[in-house]
Amino acid sequence: MRLVFIGPPGAGKGTQAKKICEKKCIPHISTGEILRQYSKDNTPLGKKVDEYLKKGELLPNEIMIKIIKERLRQDDCQKGFLLDGFPRTFEQKKALDKLLKEINMEIDKIIVLTIPNNEIIKRLLGRARIEGRKDDTKEVIENRIKIYNEKTSLIVNSYKETDKVIFIDGLGTIDKVFQRIHKNL
Ligand code: AMP
């Protein structure tokens, strides 16, 4: 099963993604997690990535597309995968469509987790206290929501042309939201 998981920051995407991947035995490909790993390296690339993450800005499409191209060609992705955090821009979606064609694969479902803006801010400020993520300050959160609304939500519109999109209400307990997703897969 090949899944794309889309949702605003704080919608609970990471948590739900892990649960889906466990259930379906597929690798969880989170570009945010890959980048957070890079940002720990004391290398020019690591430092550059860290700058973007701290501001909540999107990394250049070329870098992201390269990361995904390399990752999807690895052996564990042959049985399926869940993409969490990619594509986030129209260019990334186009590149993904092209890559999938090249490697003869198709996405089965696009899961879109929805959640109101005020709930996003509340959740992310809570997460900042618990996990200490550098990009969970109020200013950066607002920037990440703005980017989501301006760029990422457009991808949802273009996926809507297929009949593969599932909208899931992200409000409720972790188990409740997971049940909603699971029922649809
Ligand atoms: P996430 O964990 O998915 O919320 O991602 C954390 C941060 O990583 C984002 O705010 C961006 O700075 C960066 N990032 C993750 N995925 C992408 C992507 N597909 N394109 C550009 N930047 C990304």
JSON list of C-alpha atoms and ligand atoms in Angstrom, two decimals:
[
{"chain": "A", "resi": 1, "resn": "MET", "atom": "CA", "xyz": [0.00, 0.00, 0.00]},
{"chain": "A", "resi": 2, "resn": "ARG", "atom": "CA", "xyz": [1.34, 3.44, -0.99]},
{"chain": "A", "resi": 3, "resn": "LEU", "atom": "CA", "xyz": [0.01, 6.38, 0.94]},
{"chain": "A", "resi": 4, "resn": "VAL", "atom": "CA", "xyz": [0.47, 10.14, 1.00]},
{"chain": "A", "resi": 5, "resn": "PHE", "atom": "CA", "xyz": [-0.39, 11.79, 4.26]},
{"chain": "A", "resi": 6, "resn": "ILE", "atom": "CA", "xyz": [-1.21, 15.51, 4.24]},
{"chain": "A", "resi": 7, "resn": "GLY", "atom": "CA", "xyz": [-2.27, 17.82, 7.04]},
{"chain": "A", "resi": 8, "resn": "PRO", "atom": "CA", "xyz": [-1.38, 21.12, 8.71]},
{"chain": "A", "resi": 9, "resn": "PRO", "atom": "CA", "xyz": [1.31, 21.22, 11.39]},
{"chain": "A", "resi": 10, "resn": "GLY", "atom": "CA", "xyz": [-0.07, 19.95, 14.69]},
{"chain": "A", "resi": 11, "resn": "ALA", "atom": "CA", "xyz": [-2.83, 17.85, 13.14]},
{"chain": "A", "resi": 12, "resn": "GLY", "atom": "CA", "xyz": [-1.30, 14.72, 14.68]},
{"chain": "A", "resi": 13, "resn": "LYS", "atom": "CA", "xyz": [0.13, 13.49, 11.39]},
{"chain": "A", "resi": 14, "resn": "GLY", "atom": "CA", "xyz": [3.33, 12.06, 12.83]},
{"chain": "A", "resi": 15, "resn": "THR", "atom": "CA", "xyz": [1.53, 10.06, 15.52]},
{"chain": "A", "resi": 16, "resn": "GLN", "atom": "CA", "xyz": [-1.10, 8.69, 13.16]},
{"chain": "A", "resi": 17, "resn": "ALA", "atom": "CA", "xyz": [1.49, 7.97, 10.47]},
{"chain": "A", "resi": 18, "resn": "LYS", "atom": "CA", "xyz": [3.44, 5.75, 12.88]},
{"chain": "A", "resi": 19, "resn": "LYS", "atom": "CA", "xyz": [0.29, 3.82, 13.79]},
{"chain": "A", "resi": 20, "resn": "ILE", "atom": "CA", "xyz": [-0.74, 3.29, 10.16]},
{"chain": "A", "resi": 21, "resn": "CYS", "atom": "CA", "xyz": [2.75, 2.12, 9.22]},
{"chain": "A", "resi": 22, "resn": "GLU", "atom": "CA", "xyz": [2.83, -0.37, 12.08]},
{"chain": "A", "resi": 23, "resn": "LYS", "atom": "CA", "xyz": [-0.56, -1.75, 11.08]},
{"chain": "A", "resi": 24, "resn": "LYS", "atom": "CA", "xyz": [0.26, -1.96, 7.37]},
{"chain": "A", "resi": 25, "resn": "CYS", "atom": "CA", "xyz": [3.94, -2.95, 7.80]},
{"chain": "A", "resi": 26, "resn": "ILE", "atom": "CA", "xyz": [5.21, -0.19, 5.55]},
{"chain": "A", "resi": 27, "resn": "PRO", "atom": "CA", "xyz": [8.06, 2.30, 6.09]},
{"chain": "A", "resi": 28, "resn": "HIS", "atom": "CA", "xyz": [7.19, 5.74, 7.46]},
{"chain": "A", "resi": 29, "resn": "ILE", "atom": "CA", "xyz": [8.94, 8.35, 5.36]},
{"chain": "A", "resi": 30, "resn": "SER", "atom": "CA", "xyz": [8.79, 11.64, 7.24]},
{"chain": "A", "resi": 31, "resn": "THR", "atom": "CA", "xyz": [10.72, 14.41, 5.51]},
{"chain": "A", "resi": 32, "resn": "GLY", "atom": "CA", "xyz": [10.54, 16.47, 8.74]},
{"chain": "A", "resi": 33, "resn": "GLU", "atom": "CA", "xyz": [12.26, 13.66, 10.65]},
{"chain": "A", "resi": 34, "resn": "ILE", "atom": "CA", "xyz": [14.87, 13.17, 7.93]},
{"chain": "A", "resi": 35, "resn": "LEU", "atom": "CA", "xyz": [15.64, 16.90, 8.03]},
{"chain": "A", "resi": 36, "resn": "ARG", "atom": "CA", "xyz": [15.77, 17.02, 11.84]},
{"chain": "A", "resi": 37, "resn": "GLN", "atom": "CA", "xyz": [18.41, 14.27, 11.66]},
{"chain": "A", "resi": 38, "resn": "TYR", "atom": "CA", "xyz": [20.43, 16.25, 9.07]},
{"chain": "A", "resi": 39, "resn": "SER", "atom": "CA", "xyz": [20.18, 19.40, 11.20]},
{"chain": "A", "resi": 40, "resn": "LYS", "atom": "CA", "xyz": [22.05, 17.68, 14.04]},
{"chain": "A", "resi": 41, "resn": "ASP", "atom": "CA", "xyz": [25.14, 17.24, 11.83]},
{"chain": "A", "resi": 42, "resn": "ASN", "atom": "CA", "xyz": [27.84, 19.80, 12.24]},
{"chain": "A", "resi": 43, "resn": "THR", "atom": "CA", "xyz": [28.28, 20.08, 8.46]},
{"chain": "A", "resi": 44, "resn": "PRO", "atom": "CA", "xyz": [27.48, 22.95, 6.05]},
{"chain": "A", "resi": 45, "resn": "LEU", "atom": "CA", "xyz": [24.37, 21.05, 4.92]},
{"chain": "A", "resi": 46, "resn": "GLY", "atom": "CA", "xyz": [23.30, 20.34, 8.51]},
{"chain": "A", "resi": 47, "resn": "LYS", "atom": "CA", "xyz": [23.66, 24.01, 9.43]},
{"chain": "A", "resi": 48, "resn": "LYS", "atom": "CA", "xyz": [21.75, 25.15, 6.36]},
{"chain": "A", "resi": 49, "resn": "VAL", "atom": "CA", "xyz": [18.89, 22.73, 7.11]},
{"chain": "A", "resi": 50, "resn": "ASP", "atom": "CA", "xyz": [18.80, 23.94, 10.73]},
{"chain": "A", "resi": 51, "resn": "GLU", "atom": "CA", "xyz": [18.32, 27.55, 9.57]},
{"chain": "A", "resi": 52, "resn": "TYR", "atom": "CA", "xyz": [15.23, 26.61, 7.57]},
{"chain": "A", "resi": 53, "resn": "LEU", "atom": "CA", "xyz": [13.75, 24.45, 10.33]},
{"chain": "A", "resi": 54, "resn": "LYS", "atom": "CA", "xyz": [14.18, 27.15, 12.96]},
{"chain": "A", "resi": 55, "resn": "LYS", "atom": "CA", "xyz": [12.22, 29.62, 10.83]},
{"chain": "A", "resi": 56, "resn": "GLY", "atom": "CA", "xyz": [9.57, 27.11, 9.74]},
{"chain": "A", "resi": 57, "resn": "GLU", "atom": "CA", "xyz": [10.49, 27.80, 6.10]},
{"chain": "A", "resi": 58, "resn": "LEU", "atom": "CA", "xyz": [10.30, 25.16, 3.40]},
{"chain": "A", "resi": 59, "resn": "LEU", "atom": "CA", "xyz": [13.59, 23.81, 2.10]},
{"chain": "A", "resi": 60, "resn": "PRO", "atom": "CA", "xyz": [14.29, 24.23, -1.61]},
{"chain": "A", "resi": 61, "resn": "ASN", "atom": "CA", "xyz": [12.33, 21.81, -3.77]},
{"chain": "A", "resi": 62, "resn": "GLU", "atom": "CA", "xyz": [15.51, 20.39, -5.43]},
{"chain": "A", "resi": 63, "resn": "ILE", "atom": "CA", "xyz": [16.89, 19.21, -2.09]},
{"chain": "A", "resi": 64, "resn": "MET", "atom": "CA", "xyz": [13.59, 17.64, -1.05]},
{"chain": "A", "resi": 65, "resn": "ILE", "atom": "CA", "xyz": [13.03, 15.93, -4.38]},
{"chain": "A", "resi": 66, "resn": "LYS", "atom": "CA", "xyz": [16.54, 14.47, -4.25]},
{"chain": "A", "resi": 67, "resn": "ILE", "atom": "CA", "xyz": [15.94, 13.09, -0.75]},
{"chain": "A", "resi": 68, "resn": "ILE", "atom": "CA", "xyz": [12.66, 11.45, -1.80]},
{"chain": "A", "resi": 69, "resn": "LYS", "atom": "CA", "xyz": [14.10, 10.04, -5.03]},
{"chain": "A", "resi": 70, "resn": "GLU", "atom": "CA", "xyz": [16.85, 8.31, -3.11]},
{"chain": "A", "resi": 71, "resn": "ARG", "atom": "CA", "xyz": [14.53, 7.08, -0.39]},
{"chain": "A", "resi": 72, "resn": "LEU", "atom": "CA", "xyz": [11.79, 5.64, -2.62]},
{"chain": "A", "resi": 73, "resn": "ARG", "atom": "CA", "xyz": [14.34, 3.61, -4.57]},
{"chain": "A", "resi": 74, "resn": "GLN", "atom": "CA", "xyz": [15.43, 1.72, -1.46]},
{"chain": "A", "resi": 75, "resn": "ASP", "atom": "CA", "xyz": [14.41, -1.92, -1.04]},
{"chain": "A", "resi": 76, "resn": "ASP", "atom": "CA", "xyz": [12.03, -1.47, 1.88]},
{"chain": "A", "resi": 77, "resn": "CYS", "atom": "CA", "xyz": [9.81, 0.81, -0.23]},
{"chain": "A", "resi": 78, "resn": "GLN", "atom": "CA", "xyz": [9.09, -1.90, -2.76]},
{"chain": "A", "resi": 79, "resn": "LYS", "atom": "CA", "xyz": [6.30, -3.26, -0.56]},
{"chain": "A", "resi": 80, "resn": "GLY", "atom": "CA", "xyz": [4.75, 0.17, -0.06]},
{"chain": "A", "resi": 81, "resn": "PHE", "atom": "CA", "xyz": [5.34, 3.31, 2.00]},
{"chain": "A", "resi": 82, "resn": "LEU", "atom": "CA", "xyz": [3.70, 6.25, 3.68]},
{"chain": "A", "resi": 83, "resn": "LEU", "atom": "CA", "xyz": [4.89, 9.72, 2.73]},
{"chain": "A", "resi": 84, "resn": "ASP", "atom": "CA", "xyz": [4.50, 12.14, 5.65]},
{"chain": "A", "resi": 85, "resn": "GLY", "atom": "CA", "xyz": [5.34, 15.77, 4.84]},
{"chain": "A", "resi": 86, "resn": "PHE", "atom": "CA", "xyz": [6.00, 15.30, 1.12]},
{"chain": "A", "resi": 87, "resn": "PRO", "atom": "CA", "xyz": [4.82, 16.65, -1.29]},
{"chain": "A", "resi": 88, "resn": "ARG", "atom": "CA", "xyz": [4.32, 20.10, 0.22]},
{"chain": "A", "resi": 89, "resn": "THR", "atom": "CA", "xyz": [4.45, 22.25, -2.91]},
{"chain": "A", "resi": 90, "resn": "PHE", "atom": "CA", "xyz": [3.08, 21.92, -6.40]},
{"chain": "A", "resi": 91, "resn": "GLU", "atom": "CA", "xyz": [6.60, 21.40, -7.81]},
{"chain": "A", "resi": 92, "resn": "GLN", "atom": "CA", "xyz": [7.19, 18.56, -5.35]},
{"chain": "A", "resi": 93, "resn": "LYS", "atom": "CA", "xyz": [3.92, 16.94, -6.36]},
{"chain": "A", "resi": 94, "resn": "LYS", "atom": "CA", "xyz": [4.85, 17.17, -10.03]},
{"chain": "A", "resi": 95, "resn": "ALA", "atom": "CA", "xyz": [8.26, 15.64, -9.32]},
{"chain": "A", "resi": 96, "resn": "LEU", "atom": "CA", "xyz": [6.65, 12.85, -7.31]},
{"chain": "A", "resi": 97, "resn": "ASP", "atom": "CA", "xyz": [4.18, 12.06, -10.11]},
{"chain": "A", "resi": 98, "resn": "LYS", "atom": "CA", "xyz": [7.09, 11.87, -12.56]},
{"chain": "A", "resi": 99, "resn": "LEU", "atom": "CA", "xyz": [9.22, 9.70, -10.30]},
{"chain": "A", "resi": 100, "resn": "LEU", "atom": "CA", "xyz": [6.38, 7.27, -9.60]},
{"chain": "A", "resi": 101, "resn": "LYS", "atom": "CA", "xyz": [5.79, 6.91, -13.31]},
{"chain": "A", "resi": 102, "resn": "GLU", "atom": "CA", "xyz": [9.47, 6.15, -13.85]},
{"chain": "A", "resi": 103, "resn": "ILE", "atom": "CA", "xyz": [9.53, 3.46, -11.17]},
{"chain": "A", "resi": 104, "resn": "ASN", "atom": "CA", "xyz": [6.14, 2.12, -12.21]},
{"chain": "A", "resi": 105, "resn": "MET", "atom": "CA", "xyz": [4.27, 2.82, -9.00]},
{"chain": "A", "resi": 106, "resn": "GLU", "atom": "CA", "xyz": [0.99, 4.49, -8.12]},
{"chain": "A", "resi": 107, "resn": "ILE", "atom": "CA", "xyz": [-0.28, 6.11, -4.94]},
{"chain": "A", "resi": 108, "resn": "ASP", "atom": "CA", "xyz": [-3.29, 4.22, -3.57]},
{"chain": "A", "resi": 109, "resn": "LYS", "atom": "CA", "xyz": [-4.71, 6.82, -1.22]},
{"chain": "A", "resi": 110, "resn": "ILE", "atom": "CA", "xyz": [-4.13, 10.39, -0.13]},
{"chain": "A", "resi": 111, "resn": "ILE", "atom": "CA", "xyz": [-5.16, 10.93, 3.48]},
{"chain": "A", "resi": 112, "resn": "VAL", "atom": "CA", "xyz": [-5.86, 14.53, 4.44]},
{"chain": "A", "resi": 113, "resn": "LEU", "atom": "CA", "xyz": [-6.10, 15.23, 8.15]},
{"chain": "A", "resi": 114, "resn": "THR", "atom": "CA", "xyz": [-8.15, 18.34, 8.93]},
{"chain": "A", "resi": 115, "resn": "ILE", "atom": "CA", "xyz": [-8.11, 20.50, 12.05]},
{"chain": "A", "resi": 116, "resn": "PRO", "atom": "CA", "xyz": [-9.12, 24.12, 12.84]},
{"chain": "A", "resi": 117, "resn": "ASN", "atom": "CA", "xyz": [-6.37, 26.80, 13.10]},
{"chain": "A", "resi": 118, "resn": "ASN", "atom": "CA", "xyz": [-7.00, 27.67, 16.78]},
{"chain": "A", "resi": 119, "resn": "GLU", "atom": "CA", "xyz": [-6.61, 24.02, 17.72]},
{"chain": "A", "resi": 120, "resn": "ILE", "atom": "CA", "xyz": [-3.31, 23.85, 15.79]},
{"chain": "A", "resi": 121, "resn": "ILE", "atom": "CA", "xyz": [-1.79, 26.69, 17.79]},
{"chain": "A", "resi": 122, "resn": "LYS", "atom": "CA", "xyz": [-3.00, 25.24, 21.09]},
{"chain": "A", "resi": 123, "resn": "ARG", "atom": "CA", "xyz": [-1.56, 21.79, 20.31]},
{"chain": "A", "resi": 124, "resn": "LEU", "atom": "CA", "xyz": [1.78, 23.02, 19.00]},
{"chain": "A", "resi": 125, "resn": "LEU", "atom": "CA", "xyz": [2.44, 25.30, 21.94]},
{"chain": "A", "resi": 126, "resn": "GLY", "atom": "CA", "xyz": [1.73, 22.28, 24.17]},
{"chain": "A", "resi": 127, "resn": "ARG", "atom": "CA", "xyz": [4.15, 20.17, 22.13]},
{"chain": "A", "resi": 128, "resn": "ALA", "atom": "CA", "xyz": [6.84, 22.89, 22.41]},
{"chain": "A", "resi": 129, "resn": "ARG", "atom": "CA", "xyz": [6.70, 22.53, 26.19]},
{"chain": "A", "resi": 130, "resn": "ILE", "atom": "CA", "xyz": [6.93, 18.74, 26.06]},
{"chain": "A", "resi": 131, "resn": "GLU", "atom": "CA", "xyz": [9.32, 18.03, 23.15]},
{"chain": "A", "resi": 132, "resn": "GLY", "atom": "CA", "xyz": [11.15, 21.34, 22.89]},
{"chain": "A", "resi": 133, "resn": "ARG", "atom": "CA", "xyz": [11.00, 21.47, 19.09]},
{"chain": "A", "resi": 134, "resn": "LYS", "atom": "CA", "xyz": [12.67, 24.66, 17.89]},
{"chain": "A", "resi": 135, "resn": "ASP", "atom": "CA", "xyz": [9.95, 25.34, 15.33]},
{"chain": "A", "resi": 136, "resn": "ASP", "atom": "CA", "xyz": [7.08, 25.24, 17.83]},
{"chain": "A", "resi": 137, "resn": "THR", "atom": "CA", "xyz": [7.17, 28.90, 18.91]},
{"chain": "A", "resi": 138, "resn": "LYS", "atom": "CA", "xyz": [4.06, 31.01, 18.25]},
{"chain": "A", "resi": 139, "resn": "GLU", "atom": "CA", "xyz": [5.69, 33.08, 15.49]},
{"chain": "A", "resi": 140, "resn": "VAL", "atom": "CA", "xyz": [7.10, 30.07, 13.66]},
{"chain": "A", "resi": 141, "resn": "ILE", "atom": "CA", "xyz": [3.85, 28.12, 14.09]},
{"chain": "A", "resi": 142, "resn": "GLU", "atom": "CA", "xyz": [1.94, 30.98, 12.42]},
{"chain": "A", "resi": 143, "resn": "ASN", "atom": "CA", "xyz": [4.45, 30.96, 9.57]},
{"chain": "A", "resi": 144, "resn": "ARG", "atom": "CA", "xyz": [4.08, 27.20, 9.12]},
{"chain": "A", "resi": 145, "resn": "ILE", "atom": "CA", "xyz": [0.26, 27.48, 9.06]},
{"chain": "A", "resi": 146, "resn": "LYS", "atom": "CA", "xyz": [0.49, 30.27, 6.48]},
{"chain": "A", "resi": 147, "resn": "ILE", "atom": "CA", "xyz": [2.78, 28.17, 4.27]},
{"chain": "A", "resi": 148, "resn": "TYR", "atom": "CA", "xyz": [0.42, 25.21, 4.61]},
{"chain": "A", "resi": 149, "resn": "ASN", "atom": "CA", "xyz": [-2.59, 27.29, 3.60]},
{"chain": "A", "resi": 150, "resn": "GLU", "atom": "CA", "xyz": [-0.78, 28.99, 0.71]},
{"chain": "A", "resi": 151, "resn": "LYS", "atom": "CA", "xyz": [1.15, 26.07, -0.75]},
{"chain": "A", "resi": 152, "resn": "THR", "atom": "CA", "xyz": [0.30, 22.65, 0.60]},
{"chain": "A", "resi": 153, "resn": "SER", "atom": "CA", "xyz": [-3.49, 22.97, 0.56]},
{"chain": "A", "resi": 154, "resn": "LEU", "atom": "CA", "xyz": [-3.29, 23.57, -3.22]},
{"chain": "A", "resi": 155, "resn": "ILE", "atom": "CA", "xyz": [-1.93, 20.07, -3.65]},
{"chain": "A", "resi": 156, "resn": "VAL", "atom": "CA", "xyz": [-5.05, 18.72, -1.99]},
{"chain": "A", "resi": 157, "resn": "ASN", "atom": "CA", "xyz": [-7.10, 20.43, -4.68]},
{"chain": "A", "resi": 158, "resn": "SER", "atom": "CA", "xyz": [-5.10, 18.82, -7.45]},
{"chain": "A", "resi": 159, "resn": "TYR", "atom": "CA", "xyz": [-5.32, 15.38, -5.82]},
{"chain": "A", "resi": 160, "resn": "LYS", "atom": "CA", "xyz": [-9.09, 15.88, -5.52]},
{"chain": "A", "resi": 161, "resn": "GLU", "atom": "CA", "xyz": [-9.32, 15.31, -9.25]},
{"chain": "A", "resi": 162, "resn": "THR", "atom": "CA", "xyz": [-8.57, 11.66, -8.54]},
{"chain": "A", "resi": 163, "resn": "ASP", "atom": "CA", "xyz": [-10.97, 9.62, -6.39]},
{"chain": "A", "resi": 164, "resn": "LYS", "atom": "CA", "xyz": [-8.19, 8.69, -4.00]},
{"chain": "A", "resi": 165, "resn": "VAL", "atom": "CA", "xyz": [-8.47, 11.46, -1.43]},
{"chain": "A", "resi": 166, "resn": "ILE", "atom": "CA", "xyz": [-9.87, 10.72, 2.02]},
{"chain": "A", "resi": 167, "resn": "PHE", "atom": "CA", "xyz": [-10.60, 13.59, 4.42]},
{"chain": "A", "resi": 168, "resn": "ILE", "atom": "CA", "xyz": [-10.27, 12.68, 8.08]},
{"chain": "A", "resi": 169, "resn": "ASP", "atom": "CA", "xyz": [-11.42, 14.81, 11.02]},
{"chain": "A", "resi": 170, "resn": "GLY", "atom": "CA", "xyz": [-8.31, 15.18, 13.21]},
{"chain": "A", "resi": 171, "resn": "LEU", "atom": "CA", "xyz": [-10.21, 16.17, 16.36]},
{"chain": "A", "resi": 172, "resn": "GLY", "atom": "CA", "xyz": [-10.60, 13.57, 19.09]},
{"chain": "A", "resi": 173, "resn": "THR", "atom": "CA", "xyz": [-8.40, 11.05, 20.84]},
{"chain": "A", "resi": 174, "resn": "ILE", "atom": "CA", "xyz": [-5.46, 9.38, 19.05]},
{"chain": "A", "resi": 175, "resn": "ASP", "atom": "CA", "xyz": [-7.37, 6.08, 18.94]},
{"chain": "A", "resi": 176, "resn": "LYS", "atom": "CA", "xyz": [-10.57, 7.66, 17.67]},
{"chain": "A", "resi": 177, "resn": "VAL", "atom": "CA", "xyz": [-8.74, 9.43, 14.81]},
{"chain": "A", "resi": 178, "resn": "PHE", "atom": "CA", "xyz": [-6.85, 6.24, 14.00]},
{"chain": "A", "resi": 179, "resn": "GLN", "atom": "CA", "xyz": [-10.12, 4.28, 13.78]},
{"chain": "A", "resi": 180, "resn": "ARG", "atom": "CA", "xyz": [-11.46, 6.85, 11.30]},
{"chain": "A", "resi": 181, "resn": "ILE", "atom": "CA", "xyz": [-8.37, 6.44, 9.14]},
{"chain": "A", "resi": 182, "resn": "HIS", "atom": "CA", "xyz": [-8.24, 2.67, 9.41]},
{"chain": "A", "resi": 183, "resn": "LYS", "atom": "CA", "xyz": [-11.87, 2.28, 8.35]},
{"chain": "A", "resi": 184, "resn": "ASN", "atom": "CA", "xyz": [-11.05, 4.08, 5.12]},
{"chain": "A", "resi": 185, "resn": "LEU", "atom": "CA", "xyz": [-7.96, 2.12, 4.12]},
{"chain": "B", "resi": 1, "resn": "AMP", "atom": "P1", "xyz": [7.22, 18.43, 9.70]},
{"chain": "B", "resi": 1, "resn": "AMP", "atom": "O1", "xyz": [7.87, 17.57, 10.72]},
{"chain": "B", "resi": 1, "resn": "AMP", "atom": "O2", "xyz": [6.60, 17.65, 8.58]},
{"chain": "B", "resi": 1, "resn": "AMP", "atom": "O3", "xyz": [6.25, 19.42, 10.31]},
{"chain": "B", "resi": 1, "resn": "AMP", "atom": "O4", "xyz": [8.38, 19.30, 9.00]},
{"chain": "B", "resi": 1, "resn": "AMP", "atom": "C1", "xyz": [9.19, 20.17, 9.78]},
{"chain": "B", "resi": 1, "resn": "AMP", "atom": "C2", "xyz": [9.88, 21.18, 8.87]},
{"chain": "B", "resi": 1, "resn": "AMP", "atom": "O5", "xyz": [10.73, 20.48, 7.94]},
{"chain": "B", "resi": 1, "resn": "AMP", "atom": "C3", "xyz": [8.98, 22.05, 8.00]},
{"chain": "B", "resi": 1, "resn": "AMP", "atom": "O6", "xyz": [8.47, 23.18, 8.70]},
{"chain": "B", "resi": 1, "resn": "AMP", "atom": "C4", "xyz": [9.96, 22.46, 6.90]},
{"chain": "B", "resi": 1, "resn": "AMP", "atom": "O7", "xyz": [10.86, 23.44, 7.38]},
{"chain": "B", "resi": 1, "resn": "AMP", "atom": "C5", "xyz": [10.77, 21.17, 6.68]},
{"chain": "B", "resi": 1, "resn": "AMP", "atom": "N1", "xyz": [10.16, 20.29, 5.66]},
{"chain": "B", "resi": 1, "resn": "AMP", "atom": "C6", "xyz": [9.60, 19.06, 5.87]},
{"chain": "B", "resi": 1, "resn": "AMP", "atom": "N2", "xyz": [9.13, 18.53, 4.73]},
{"chain": "B", "resi": 1, "resn": "AMP", "atom": "C7", "xyz": [9.41, 19.42, 3.77]},
{"chain": "B", "resi": 1, "resn": "AMP", "atom": "C8", "xyz": [9.17, 19.46, 2.36]},
{"chain": "B", "resi": 1, "resn": "AMP", "atom": "N3", "xyz": [8.52, 18.46, 1.73]},
{"chain": "B", "resi": 1, "resn": "AMP", "atom": "N4", "xyz": [9.60, 20.55, 1.67]},
{"chain": "B", "resi": 1, "resn": "AMP", "atom": "C9", "xyz": [10.25, 21.56, 2.28]},
{"chain": "B", "resi": 1, "resn": "AMP", "atom": "N5", "xyz": [10.50, 21.60, 3.60]},
{"chain": "B", "resi": 1, "resn": "AMP", "atom": "C10", "xyz": [10.09, 20.55, 4.35]}
]
